[in-house]
XYZ file of C-alpha atoms in Angstrom:
374
model
C -65.516 -59.282 38.841
C -68.314 -58.423 39.337
C -70.872 -55.786 39.122
C -71.408 -53.405 41.566
C -74.840 -53.221 43.769
C -77.538 -50.689 43.476
C -76.559 -49.334 47.557
C -77.737 -48.551 50.498
C -80.217 -45.936 50.960
C -81.337 -43.130 52.887
C -84.352 -44.961 53.920
C -81.998 -48.439 54.430
C -80.164 -46.427 57.029
C -83.219 -45.345 59.098
C -84.496 -48.750 59.260
C -81.280 -50.713 60.896
C -81.431 -47.812 63.258
C -85.143 -47.947 63.933
C -83.483 -51.375 63.897
C -81.259 -50.825 66.736
C -83.502 -49.047 68.847
C -85.890 -50.628 69.170
C -83.697 -54.151 70.280
C -82.171 -51.592 72.521
C -85.502 -50.991 74.252
C -86.668 -54.951 74.117
C -83.519 -55.434 75.276
C -84.500 -53.373 78.798
C -81.526 -50.675 77.323
C -81.920 -46.858 77.365
C -80.440 -47.013 73.959
C -77.084 -48.058 71.902
C -73.965 -45.610 71.587
C -72.537 -46.259 68.392
C -68.822 -45.315 68.058
C -66.859 -45.005 64.726
C -65.928 -48.713 63.324
C -68.006 -51.735 61.393
C -71.368 -51.001 63.360
C -71.362 -47.208 62.322
C -70.917 -48.059 58.947
C -73.466 -50.527 58.945
C -76.205 -48.267 60.456
C -75.244 -44.539 58.622
C -72.540 -45.316 55.946
C -70.404 -43.091 57.560
C -66.857 -43.914 57.751
C -64.636 -40.894 59.113
C -61.798 -41.176 57.206
C -58.888 -40.790 59.536
C -59.107 -43.016 63.213
C -59.275 -39.584 65.787
C -58.985 -39.488 69.526
C -61.756 -36.499 68.925
C -65.120 -38.130 69.994
C -67.159 -39.335 67.141
C -70.734 -40.751 68.638
C -74.605 -42.451 67.044
C -76.710 -41.922 70.051
C -79.843 -44.320 69.574
C -82.967 -44.837 71.699
C -86.886 -45.452 71.008
C -88.933 -42.678 70.633
C -86.358 -40.231 69.383
C -84.337 -39.631 66.333
C -80.890 -40.505 66.281
C -78.049 -38.013 66.567
C -74.799 -38.721 65.712
C -72.239 -36.239 67.455
C -69.135 -35.205 65.252
C -66.244 -32.635 65.834
C -66.980 -29.750 63.502
C -64.308 -30.593 61.517
C -65.611 -33.473 60.414
C -69.113 -32.304 60.074
C -68.523 -31.556 56.607
C -67.663 -35.491 55.181
C -70.617 -36.502 58.208
C -73.364 -34.625 56.409
C -72.198 -36.549 53.179
C -72.754 -39.610 53.826
C -75.427 -41.885 51.891
C -77.453 -42.258 55.284
C -77.854 -38.398 57.037
C -80.808 -37.829 55.975
C -82.060 -40.036 58.659
C -79.905 -38.166 61.649
C -79.201 -35.333 63.101
C -75.879 -33.685 62.701
C -74.987 -32.486 66.053
C -71.219 -31.377 66.207
C -68.560 -29.515 68.463
C -65.026 -27.812 68.279
C -62.073 -28.431 69.893
C -61.712 -26.867 73.436
C -65.678 -27.664 74.089
C -67.190 -30.670 76.390
C -67.502 -32.668 73.971
C -69.228 -35.592 76.646
C -71.168 -31.917 77.201
C -72.452 -31.587 74.719
C -74.060 -35.521 74.302
C -74.938 -35.357 77.897
C -78.432 -34.105 77.203
C -78.774 -36.894 74.676
C -78.620 -39.332 76.995
C -80.906 -40.922 79.685
C -78.889 -39.342 82.898
C -79.612 -42.469 84.934
C -80.035 -44.843 81.755
C -77.795 -48.509 80.340
C -76.388 -48.037 77.400
C -75.235 -50.753 74.124
C -72.135 -49.857 73.575
C -69.925 -50.751 70.413
C -67.473 -52.496 71.669
C -64.466 -50.355 69.182
C -65.737 -47.083 71.017
C -62.599 -46.262 73.021
C -62.064 -46.708 77.155
C -61.317 -42.848 77.382
C -64.388 -41.885 76.015
C -66.512 -44.196 77.932
C -64.700 -43.290 81.030
C -65.879 -39.869 80.068
C -69.301 -40.365 79.803
C -68.766 -42.255 83.185
C -68.041 -39.000 85.071
C -70.070 -36.878 83.798
C -73.059 -38.793 84.036
C -71.928 -40.631 86.795
C -75.439 -42.880 87.083
C -75.544 -44.623 83.630
C -73.519 -47.791 83.090
C -73.154 -49.388 79.858
C -72.332 -52.651 78.333
C -71.000 -54.045 75.180
C -73.423 -54.274 72.010
C -71.745 -57.919 71.418
C -72.733 -59.077 74.899
C -76.477 -56.806 74.620
C -77.642 -57.245 71.062
C -74.949 -60.445 69.512
C -77.567 -60.635 66.473
C -77.676 -56.874 65.580
C -75.362 -57.276 62.762
C -76.796 -61.334 62.256
C -79.411 -61.353 59.461
C -78.520 -59.846 56.560
C -81.279 -58.406 54.022
C -81.466 -59.302 50.268
C -79.158 -56.486 49.006
C -76.250 -57.619 51.543
C -77.276 -61.349 50.439
C -76.825 -60.319 46.973
C -72.896 -58.910 48.181
C -72.006 -61.360 50.475
C -72.656 -63.912 47.390
C -70.720 -61.277 45.933
C -67.484 -61.700 47.252
C -67.868 -65.251 47.902
C -67.612 -65.329 44.305
C -65.175 -63.706 43.461
C -63.180 -65.634 46.449
C -63.799 -68.482 44.357
C -62.604 -66.993 41.185
C -59.183 -66.274 43.062
C -58.803 -69.950 44.186
C -59.260 -71.078 40.829
C -56.556 -68.837 39.803
C -54.098 -69.829 42.149
C -53.888 -73.226 41.716
C -52.290 -73.262 38.574
C -50.093 -70.914 40.057
C -46.684 -72.277 41.097
C -46.243 -74.281 45.111
C -42.852 -76.226 44.372
C -39.893 -74.260 46.007
C -41.971 -70.689 46.247
C -42.452 -69.532 50.093
C -46.029 -68.667 51.613
C -45.227 -65.478 51.582
C -45.191 -65.859 47.695
C -48.426 -67.500 47.691
C -50.030 -65.578 49.988
C -49.210 -62.076 47.790
C -50.326 -64.417 45.107
C -53.632 -64.537 46.870
C -54.192 -60.647 47.178
C -53.718 -59.640 43.949
C -56.125 -61.960 42.881
C -59.223 -60.728 45.383
C -58.241 -57.427 44.382
C -58.529 -58.727 40.781
C -61.824 -60.608 41.082
C -63.149 -56.910 42.662
C -62.086 -57.131 46.476
C -61.600 -53.594 47.606
C -59.218 -54.508 51.239
C -57.612 -57.896 51.585
C -58.043 -58.864 55.140
C -55.663 -62.551 55.471
C -54.215 -65.049 52.447
C -53.454 -67.755 55.247
C -50.891 -70.179 53.418
C -49.932 -72.700 56.225
C -47.451 -75.573 54.540
C -46.460 -78.524 55.242
C -46.080 -78.406 59.529
C -47.599 -75.081 59.661
C -50.592 -76.482 58.688
C -51.444 -77.987 61.774
C -51.958 -74.079 63.091
C -55.210 -72.091 62.192
C -54.068 -69.135 62.048
C -50.807 -69.542 60.587
C -49.603 -65.931 59.418
C -48.028 -66.457 55.794
C -44.210 -66.658 56.290
C -40.442 -67.324 54.901
C -41.341 -71.363 54.570
C -40.043 -72.745 51.157
C -42.467 -75.333 50.281
C -41.732 -78.623 48.816
C -43.433 -81.450 46.635
C -45.020 -83.609 49.030
C -46.691 -81.093 50.949
C -50.474 -80.134 52.183
C -51.074 -76.519 51.693
C -53.912 -75.189 53.435
C -55.267 -71.919 52.217
C -57.394 -69.582 54.032
C -58.101 -66.376 52.951
C -60.715 -63.468 52.061
C -62.154 -59.769 52.655
C -64.443 -56.992 51.942
C -65.917 -56.643 48.563
C -68.405 -53.972 48.759
C -68.025 -53.774 51.990
C -69.442 -57.363 52.895
C -67.298 -60.239 53.986
C -65.567 -63.021 52.451
C -63.490 -66.141 54.122
C -62.849 -69.376 52.645
C -60.929 -72.512 52.802
C -59.285 -75.221 51.231
C -56.361 -77.346 51.514
C -54.512 -78.429 48.362
C -51.542 -81.469 48.391
C -47.843 -80.035 46.184
C -47.848 -83.805 44.442
C -49.765 -86.634 44.586
C -50.994 -86.773 48.390
C -50.103 -90.435 50.759
C -53.474 -92.487 51.718
C -52.977 -91.224 55.483
C -53.330 -87.386 54.032
C -56.151 -87.974 51.206
C -57.834 -89.747 54.400
C -57.451 -87.446 57.004
C -58.654 -84.665 53.606
C -61.263 -87.186 53.749
C -62.890 -87.249 56.870
C -62.159 -83.340 57.141
C -64.824 -82.714 53.845
C -67.717 -85.595 55.257
C -67.380 -83.088 58.801
C -67.514 -80.393 56.832
C -70.864 -81.382 54.502
C -72.352 -82.820 57.967
C -72.291 -79.273 59.151
C -73.767 -76.920 55.901
C -76.983 -80.238 55.900
C -77.751 -79.259 59.736
C -78.084 -75.759 58.778
C -81.673 -74.955 59.051
C -84.142 -72.442 59.928
C -84.739 -72.976 64.060
C -81.586 -75.468 65.263
C -79.490 -73.772 67.705
C -76.160 -72.879 66.144
C -74.622 -75.346 68.455
C -76.312 -78.425 65.893
C -73.715 -76.941 63.369
C -70.812 -77.141 65.675
C -71.838 -80.572 66.858
C -72.657 -82.082 63.040
C -68.783 -81.311 62.369
C -67.475 -82.635 65.133
C -69.265 -85.896 65.513
C -67.944 -86.978 61.915
C -64.641 -86.088 62.984
C -64.663 -87.976 66.615
C -65.825 -90.772 64.581
C -63.259 -90.792 62.708
C -61.160 -91.081 66.260
C -59.350 -87.121 65.570
C -61.702 -85.586 67.918
C -58.510 -83.846 69.639
C -57.049 -82.376 66.893
C -59.864 -79.710 66.066
C -58.998 -77.424 67.782
C -61.393 -74.615 67.296
C -65.138 -72.737 66.430
C -66.985 -74.498 63.300
C -67.310 -71.254 62.071
C -68.332 -68.011 62.643
C -70.930 -65.063 61.497
C -69.856 -62.819 58.192
C -71.073 -59.883 56.771
C -69.253 -56.001 56.772
C -67.254 -57.759 59.301
C -65.307 -61.035 58.523
C -66.072 -62.569 61.437
C -68.965 -61.529 63.405
C -71.667 -62.801 65.215
C -73.229 -65.264 65.835
C -70.522 -68.311 65.991
C -71.234 -72.062 65.720
C -69.728 -73.684 69.357
C -70.686 -75.807 71.866
C -73.020 -74.020 74.022
C -74.263 -71.215 71.707
C -78.094 -71.695 72.133
C -79.145 -69.161 70.109
C -81.338 -69.658 67.002
C -80.832 -70.487 63.743
C -83.196 -67.550 60.897
C -83.487 -67.283 57.530
C -80.947 -64.574 56.240
C -77.478 -65.696 59.185
C -74.048 -65.785 57.023
C -71.919 -67.558 58.436
C -68.127 -70.065 57.970
C -69.006 -73.741 58.123
C -65.063 -74.517 58.694
C -64.350 -77.913 60.121
C -60.890 -78.744 60.878
C -58.072 -81.168 62.079
C -54.255 -81.041 62.645
C -51.556 -83.156 63.448
C -49.089 -80.771 65.297
C -45.360 -81.509 63.237
C -46.543 -82.835 60.347
C -49.912 -81.136 58.726
C -53.170 -79.704 58.545
C -56.479 -79.496 57.005
C -59.330 -77.165 56.757
C -61.932 -77.037 53.962
C -64.492 -73.414 54.721
C -67.396 -71.973 53.021
C -69.903 -69.745 53.389
C -73.521 -70.842 53.899
C -76.668 -68.273 54.614
C -80.022 -70.053 56.565
C -82.854 -70.262 53.657
C -86.383 -70.753 54.565
C -85.706 -74.827 54.821
C -82.457 -75.381 55.323
C -79.007 -73.805 54.209
C -77.539 -72.874 50.446
C -73.521 -71.881 50.429
C -72.165 -68.859 49.392
C -68.628 -70.908 47.674
C -69.362 -73.314 45.447
C -65.414 -74.520 44.617
C -65.217 -78.160 44.438
C -64.503 -79.590 47.783
C -62.035 -82.043 47.167
C -58.622 -81.982 47.452
C -56.410 -79.407 44.510
C -53.331 -81.451 43.825
C -50.635 -78.256 42.657
C -47.387 -78.177 41.325
């Protein structure tokens, strides 16, 4: 179990808010409006204790101090957030119009970036209160806002990856044959928590034909000898994500199963080798996909090659054809090609990779060869 890293400071959060306000200005936006969710946690360290319909909103704009608008009953908690010294609190009480309280902070004719998980009710409230304003989602307007990680964030992602690796090493020791997928998924969740995860986001266990569904939910199918089993699992440790996939076999594989696994392993290695500053995100997808296509399985690779990871397990950037965003040192994302043969079996191998000054570094280090389990 990893020791807890030093907590982020008010200065860390101040720098993030300043970066977000500057990025918004560079994108031609009047500011950024951030509702409760991962963006708010990343920018301020504040996570409301309850999911509430009452308006909570961080207002950021270049040239003005950050303001967090909160319900009065939530103000004490917000004031204790790690980033609180870097923003001003403005509270509103039940019976008051929260949009009237917030409107003076906004350019009446501005276009604002809004966090993707903002409630439609609140966005419509602002449109009614300030009909001259317009809005665009942060994923569309500032997709790279959280994409480049600093050293402290990389430390957390590396710790999360190491914990997931430890879980994989241990799961190979449990019985597979004769047990349900949900049993193995439960073991994986327990292992992630044992190795430090505070939150388990997913434990995919796809055995036999279920492995041909990339997002198969572990079910009641009993795993039998001769099954290929796709394991894909991750969650949050110290507030940052893990996500890794390995494909194991119950007993000895057939020659075809071994061949498909070898192709995916070669494709995954090619994708990782393509990581370097200045390469486009789509280049990673192309490198992995070219190998699978060369061996005749192109039509069975049915998803993108990767996704970003940080305070959430899925976020921009995405490794997919058409994404020309250049890679920058500090970006972190998955490289996870797969082959899925309907009704038969699937194979996926996934590591988290971070872009370095001269290439890429995997944050998952467990063996990628097919493991044989009992």
